[in-house]
Amino acid sequence: MQVPTQHARVSGSQRKSTKIPAVKHTLPARHAAHFARRTVTEAPVPYALAPVYNAVQFHCTAVSHSVRCRVSHNDGLETPHTGEVPFRKILCANRGEIAIRVFRAGTELGLRTVAVYSPADRLQSHRYNADESYEVGNTDMQPVACYLDIESIIRIAKEAEVDAIHPGYGFLSENSTFARRCQEEGIAFIGPRPETIEAMGDKTAARRAAIECGVAIVPGTNQALQSAQEALAFAEEVGYPVILKAAMGGGGRGMRVVRNDFEMVDLFNRASNEAKAAFGDGSMFVEKYVEEPRHIEVQILADAYGNVVHLYERDCSVQRRHQKVVEIAPAPGLADEIKEALYADAVKLARHVKYRNAGTVEFMVDKHGDRYFLEVNPRVQVEHTVTEEVTGIDIVQSQIKIAGGASLAQLGLGSQEEVPSPKGFAIQCRVTSEDPEQNFQPDAGRLEAYRPPGGPGIRLDSAVTAGNFISRYYDSLLSKVIASAPTFNKTVQRMARALQEFQIRGIKTNIPFMENVLRHPVFLAGHATTGFIEQYSKELFVFEGHSNIRANKLLLYLADMVVNGPDHPGAVGSPPSKHTPGTPHIPAELSGVPLRGWREVYTSQGAEAWAKAVRQHKGVLLTDTTMRDAHQSLLATRMRTHDMLKAAPATAAILGSAGSLEMWGGATFDVALRFLHECPWRRLEQLREQVPNIPFQMLLRGANAVGYTSYPDNVVDAFTKQARISGVDIFRVFDSLNYIDNLKFGIDSVTAAGGIAEGTICYSGDLTDPTRTKYTLDYYMDLAEQLVDHGIHSLGIKDMAGLLKPRAATQLVGALRARFPDLVIHVHTHDSAGEQGSMRSLCFFGLGSLSAAALPYQIKQWLVITVPTREQLQAAP
């Protein structure tokens, strides 16, 4: 079928020029439906502009399916099919720059290209670089999960009549199930066979294959591990350090170096979870860690007829957290005999497993020149570009051709002698949206300006442009910059110049860090190892002269103020109060009265006596939380020790009969150190001097202390002991998931320090709803019984979500009181206004004490409940 294109629309002044006839392209009949409604318009244009007319307009009407479709035939100058592959349409099951790289390779072969994109990527560049694009996944899915949805991708490919799928790198590129599903649906998978992916993509299977063909390996497990206990057993056998790796993935994901038994369980679980999120499989393997080797990888190409060639090596030693940062081809300063041995091992292994398509065999080379097989990446690598630059071979096009049945001889690579020798050097730097001054924290936001470099010897593989929004959902890669030159030093100079030319505004990048890498003498000498960044971190993390982002943000702020006016609190809404609160004074009737309080019972008689005295108390005790971090909710500020000390004498006198003062929460310690630059220990000591009579209380998250990560047991014990010495009396131990082992650990730590241990259970669900079967009364009673048996002095009920209804409150506390009549019960809610009914019902039930902040509408409210027995309640006046 012949389909005509449409000319570009032109201005009236151009209509007098010569008419140019429509140009026609021949397309296969099976794809003709996509172009059925193209129209022909003979628009006169100047003859000199005839080669560049464009604006083909057509409508996609034949493909009828539920996914969103966008056909983006950008110009009328279609590249005719070269006839080198049997395909007509190719889909890339990926995003970003690698998707665009595949589309460019396909377009040069005359193929139509198809993109898939997640809802989060609906405005990203890669979908507009393809002839057609389709939404995959939905807004209910995690953004990464959309590109892991095998069946949706297969369905789109079938409905769009795709002949071949390129997986790119990451996502499904090493997923044998995906490759097999393509095979089952008659779609060519541009990569190895499913069986090869299983053999090589699984790191443990690849190790077994290497052993079978005599390739040296680092001692490690030959089977995937599912538990940290298996890894511990291996480490005990070979000794530390060892390295954990994801069995089904790469790119540094799911990789951790472990140096002792204490780190193993935590790091294994973290690495496994990271691997599962990235690759859909949390299996791990572990091997002996070789300190500071060079990371050398060999690029191979193999056809379906048993022929294998290598395209020489790349040096990927400059890494941060096992993620490659700078790649070089060929490896500078590596002895020729080592190179030849690496080539032989790579080709031998590829032939042994009957490898097909492009792949990378990775090795470590230690300081003695000994080489060890690491893994095989059965896909195109991020750094394939440097090999392309020094050999002149288009690796992605070679992949497509091999998937179409071409032999290496048909690619002009029939023997190793026919492979072009490397010409000069090439270096790739990965420009990412990471802030090296903040431990490479990913940045997000809109690219307000993006001006990439150019010039001789510079190649740019990118998928962003000015105006794009960079999200945190995906990899932080912005662009791959590739420089090539005849010598290594000239290549470094060219790359440094390219990085200086980059103009990026709106987000932070790692460019200053890479500039430091390029100028470091160890890198310039070609001696960088995998420990390079860690070893020379002091020099590499000194940054100067990069104030562009701050200046740009300041200019944007000033422009916004001029055009739109200020909108910050105080500039809009009610004017701020001009009243300056005075320092609270001790009332005259309390002046000179000796300071007495509940702390006296504790310090003189101990925690058990304190608990008994509080339980016997028939009044309502108050616990004030103002000096904790409640003031951040109440006053919208961070209070200094200086301000607290002004109020401390009056607090000691006025609240002398209070149950306690809550002093530390999750944020207090952090705020004092990082924002106020104060010593939190000294704060406690100074306040304790001013308030000697009221017990101080704090939150303790078991093994997490007052942080949000697990700390070693001895650290938590020392922290608790120091808190006790500095003035804390009552430790409210809780775990948001009611993990009993963590609660018990916290209680043991408090008891060892001599403090009052309050075991806390977190309330969730609704006891009054019989259809809810998880968080039942039996659940809470069993948890409370375990805490009581462990020796707590009081029991806390923490209602963080404000779910404790009046009926549920009386039901729960009533059951607890019936089983534990002598126990102090403490109820805490984050919903003061909504929970007033519940608190009143508990007071009616027999409330002993109440706590709140000194200001109204307090977010975090405490209720210390010391409910008397029914006999005491009946005898009370």
Coordinates of N, CA and C in Angstrom, one line a residue, residues 494-563:
R494 N 38.5 17.1 27.5 CA 37.3 17.3 26.8 C 36.0 17.1 27.6
M495 N 36.1 16.1 28.5 CA 34.9 15.8 29.4 C 34.8 17.0 30.4
A496 N 35.9 17.4 30.9 CA 35.9 18.6 31.9 C 35.3 19.8 31.2
R497 N 35.6 20.0 30.0 CA 35.0 21.2 29.3 C 33.5 21.0 29.1
A498 N 33.1 19.8 28.8 CA 31.7 19.5 28.6 C 30.9 19.8 29.9
L499 N 31.4 19.3 31.0 CA 30.7 19.5 32.3 C 30.6 21.0 32.6
Q500 N 31.7 21.7 32.3 CA 31.6 23.2 32.6 C 30.6 23.9 31.7
E501 N 30.3 23.3 30.5 CA 29.3 24.0 29.6 C 27.9 23.7 30.0
F502 N 27.7 22.6 30.8 CA 26.3 22.3 31.3 C 25.7 23.5 32.1
Q503 N 24.5 23.9 31.7 CA 23.8 24.9 32.5 C 22.5 24.3 32.9
I504 N 22.4 23.9 34.2 CA 21.1 23.3 34.7 C 20.6 24.1 35.8
R505 N 19.4 24.5 35.8 CA 18.8 25.3 36.8 C 17.5 24.6 37.3
G506 N 17.2 24.8 38.6 CA 16.0 24.2 39.2 C 16.2 23.1 40.1
I507 N 17.2 22.3 39.8 CA 17.5 21.1 40.7 C 19.0 21.1 40.9
K508 N 19.4 20.3 41.9 CA 20.8 20.1 42.2 C 21.3 18.9 41.3
T509 N 22.6 19.0 41.0 CA 23.2 17.9 40.2 C 24.5 17.5 40.8
N510 N 25.1 16.4 40.3 CA 26.4 15.9 40.8 C 27.5 16.4 40.0
I511 N 27.3 17.3 39.1 CA 28.4 17.8 38.3 C 29.6 18.3 39.1
P512 N 29.5 19.1 40.2 CA 30.6 19.5 40.9 C 31.5 18.3 41.4
F513 N 30.8 17.3 41.8 CA 31.5 16.1 42.3 C 32.3 15.4 41.1
M514 N 31.7 15.3 40.0 CA 32.4 14.7 38.9 C 33.6 15.5 38.4
E515 N 33.5 16.8 38.5 CA 34.6 17.7 38.1 C 35.8 17.4 39.1
N516 N 35.5 17.2 40.3 CA 36.5 16.9 41.3 C 37.2 15.5 41.0
V517 N 36.3 14.6 40.5 CA 36.9 13.2 40.1 C 37.9 13.4 39.0
L518 N 37.4 14.2 38.0 CA 38.3 14.3 36.8 C 39.6 15.0 37.0
R519 N 39.7 15.8 38.0 CA 40.9 16.5 38.2 C 41.8 15.9 39.3
H520 N 41.3 14.8 39.9 CA 42.1 14.1 40.9 C 43.3 13.4 40.3
P521 N 44.5 13.5 40.9 CA 45.7 12.9 40.3 C 45.6 11.4 40.2
V522 N 45.0 10.7 41.1 CA 44.9 9.2 41.0 C 44.0 8.8 39.8
F523 N 43.0 9.6 39.6 CA 42.1 9.3 38.4 C 42.9 9.6 37.1
L524 N 43.6 10.7 37.1 CA 44.4 11.1 35.9 C 45.5 10.1 35.6
A525 N 46.0 9.5 36.6 CA 47.1 8.4 36.4 C 46.5 7.1 36.0
G526 N 45.2 7.0 36.0 CA 44.5 5.7 35.6 C 44.6 4.6 36.6
H527 N 44.7 5.0 37.9 CA 44.9 4.1 39.0 C 43.7 3.9 39.9
A528 N 42.5 4.5 39.5 CA 41.4 4.4 40.4 C 40.9 3.0 40.5
T529 N 40.5 2.7 41.8 CA 39.9 1.4 42.1 C 38.5 1.6 42.6
T530 N 37.8 0.5 43.0 CA 36.5 0.7 43.4 C 36.4 1.4 44.8
G531 N 37.5 1.5 45.5 CA 37.5 2.2 46.7 C 38.0 3.7 46.6
F532 N 38.1 4.2 45.3 CA 38.6 5.5 45.0 C 37.8 6.6 45.7
I533 N 36.5 6.6 45.6 CA 35.7 7.7 46.2 C 35.7 7.6 47.7
E534 N 35.6 6.5 48.3 CA 35.7 6.4 49.7 C 37.0 6.8 50.2
Q535 N 38.1 6.4 49.6 CA 39.5 6.6 50.0 C 39.8 8.1 50.0
Y536 N 39.3 8.8 48.9 CA 39.7 10.2 48.7 C 38.5 11.1 48.9
S537 N 37.6 10.8 49.8 CA 36.4 11.5 50.0 C 36.6 13.0 50.4
K538 N 37.7 13.2 51.2 CA 38.0 14.6 51.7 C 38.2 15.5 50.5
E539 N 39.0 15.1 49.5 CA 39.3 15.9 48.4 C 38.1 16.0 47.4
L540 N 37.4 14.9 47.3 CA 36.4 14.9 46.3 C 35.1 15.6 46.7
F541 N 34.9 15.8 48.0 CA 33.7 16.5 48.5 C 34.0 17.9 48.9
V542 N 34.9 18.6 48.3 CA 35.1 20.0 48.6 C 34.7 20.7 47.3
F543 N 33.6 21.5 47.5 CA 33.0 22.2 46.3 C 33.1 23.7 46.5
E544 N 33.5 24.3 45.3 CA 33.6 25.8 45.3 C 32.9 26.4 44.1
G545 N 32.4 27.5 44.3 CA 31.9 28.3 43.1 C 30.7 27.8 42.4
H546 N 29.9 26.9 43.1 CA 28.6 26.5 42.4 C 27.5 27.1 43.2
S547 N 27.2 28.4 43.0 CA 26.1 29.1 43.6 C 25.0 29.4 42.7
N548 N 25.0 28.8 41.5 CA 24.1 29.1 40.4 C 22.6 28.8 40.9
I549 N 22.5 27.7 41.5 CA 21.1 27.2 41.9 C 20.6 28.2 42.9
R550 N 21.4 28.5 43.9 CA 20.9 29.4 45.0 C 20.5 30.8 44.3
A551 N 21.4 31.3 43.5 CA 21.1 32.6 42.8 C 19.9 32.5 42.0
N552 N 19.7 31.4 41.3 CA 18.5 31.3 40.4 C 17.2 31.3 41.3
K553 N 17.3 30.5 42.4 CA 16.1 30.4 43.3 C 15.8 31.8 43.9
L554 N 16.8 32.5 44.2 CA 16.7 33.9 44.8 C 16.0 34.8 43.8
L555 N 16.5 34.7 42.5 CA 15.9 35.6 41.5 C 14.4 35.2 41.3
L556 N 14.1 33.9 41.3 CA 12.7 33.5 41.1 C 11.8 34.0 42.3
Y557 N 12.4 33.9 43.5 CA 11.6 34.4 44.6 C 11.4 35.9 44.5
L558 N 12.4 36.7 44.2 CA 12.2 38.1 44.0 C 11.2 38.4 42.9
A559 N 11.3 37.7 41.8 CA 10.3 37.9 40.7 C 8.9 37.6 41.2
D560 N 8.7 36.5 41.9 CA 7.4 36.2 42.4 C 6.9 37.2 43.4
M561 N 7.8 37.8 44.2 CA 7.3 38.8 45.2 C 6.9 40.1 44.4
V562 N 7.6 40.4 43.4 CA 7.3 41.7 42.6 C 6.0 41.5 41.9
V563 N 5.8 40.3 41.2 CA 4.6 40.1 40.4 C 3.4 39.8 41.2

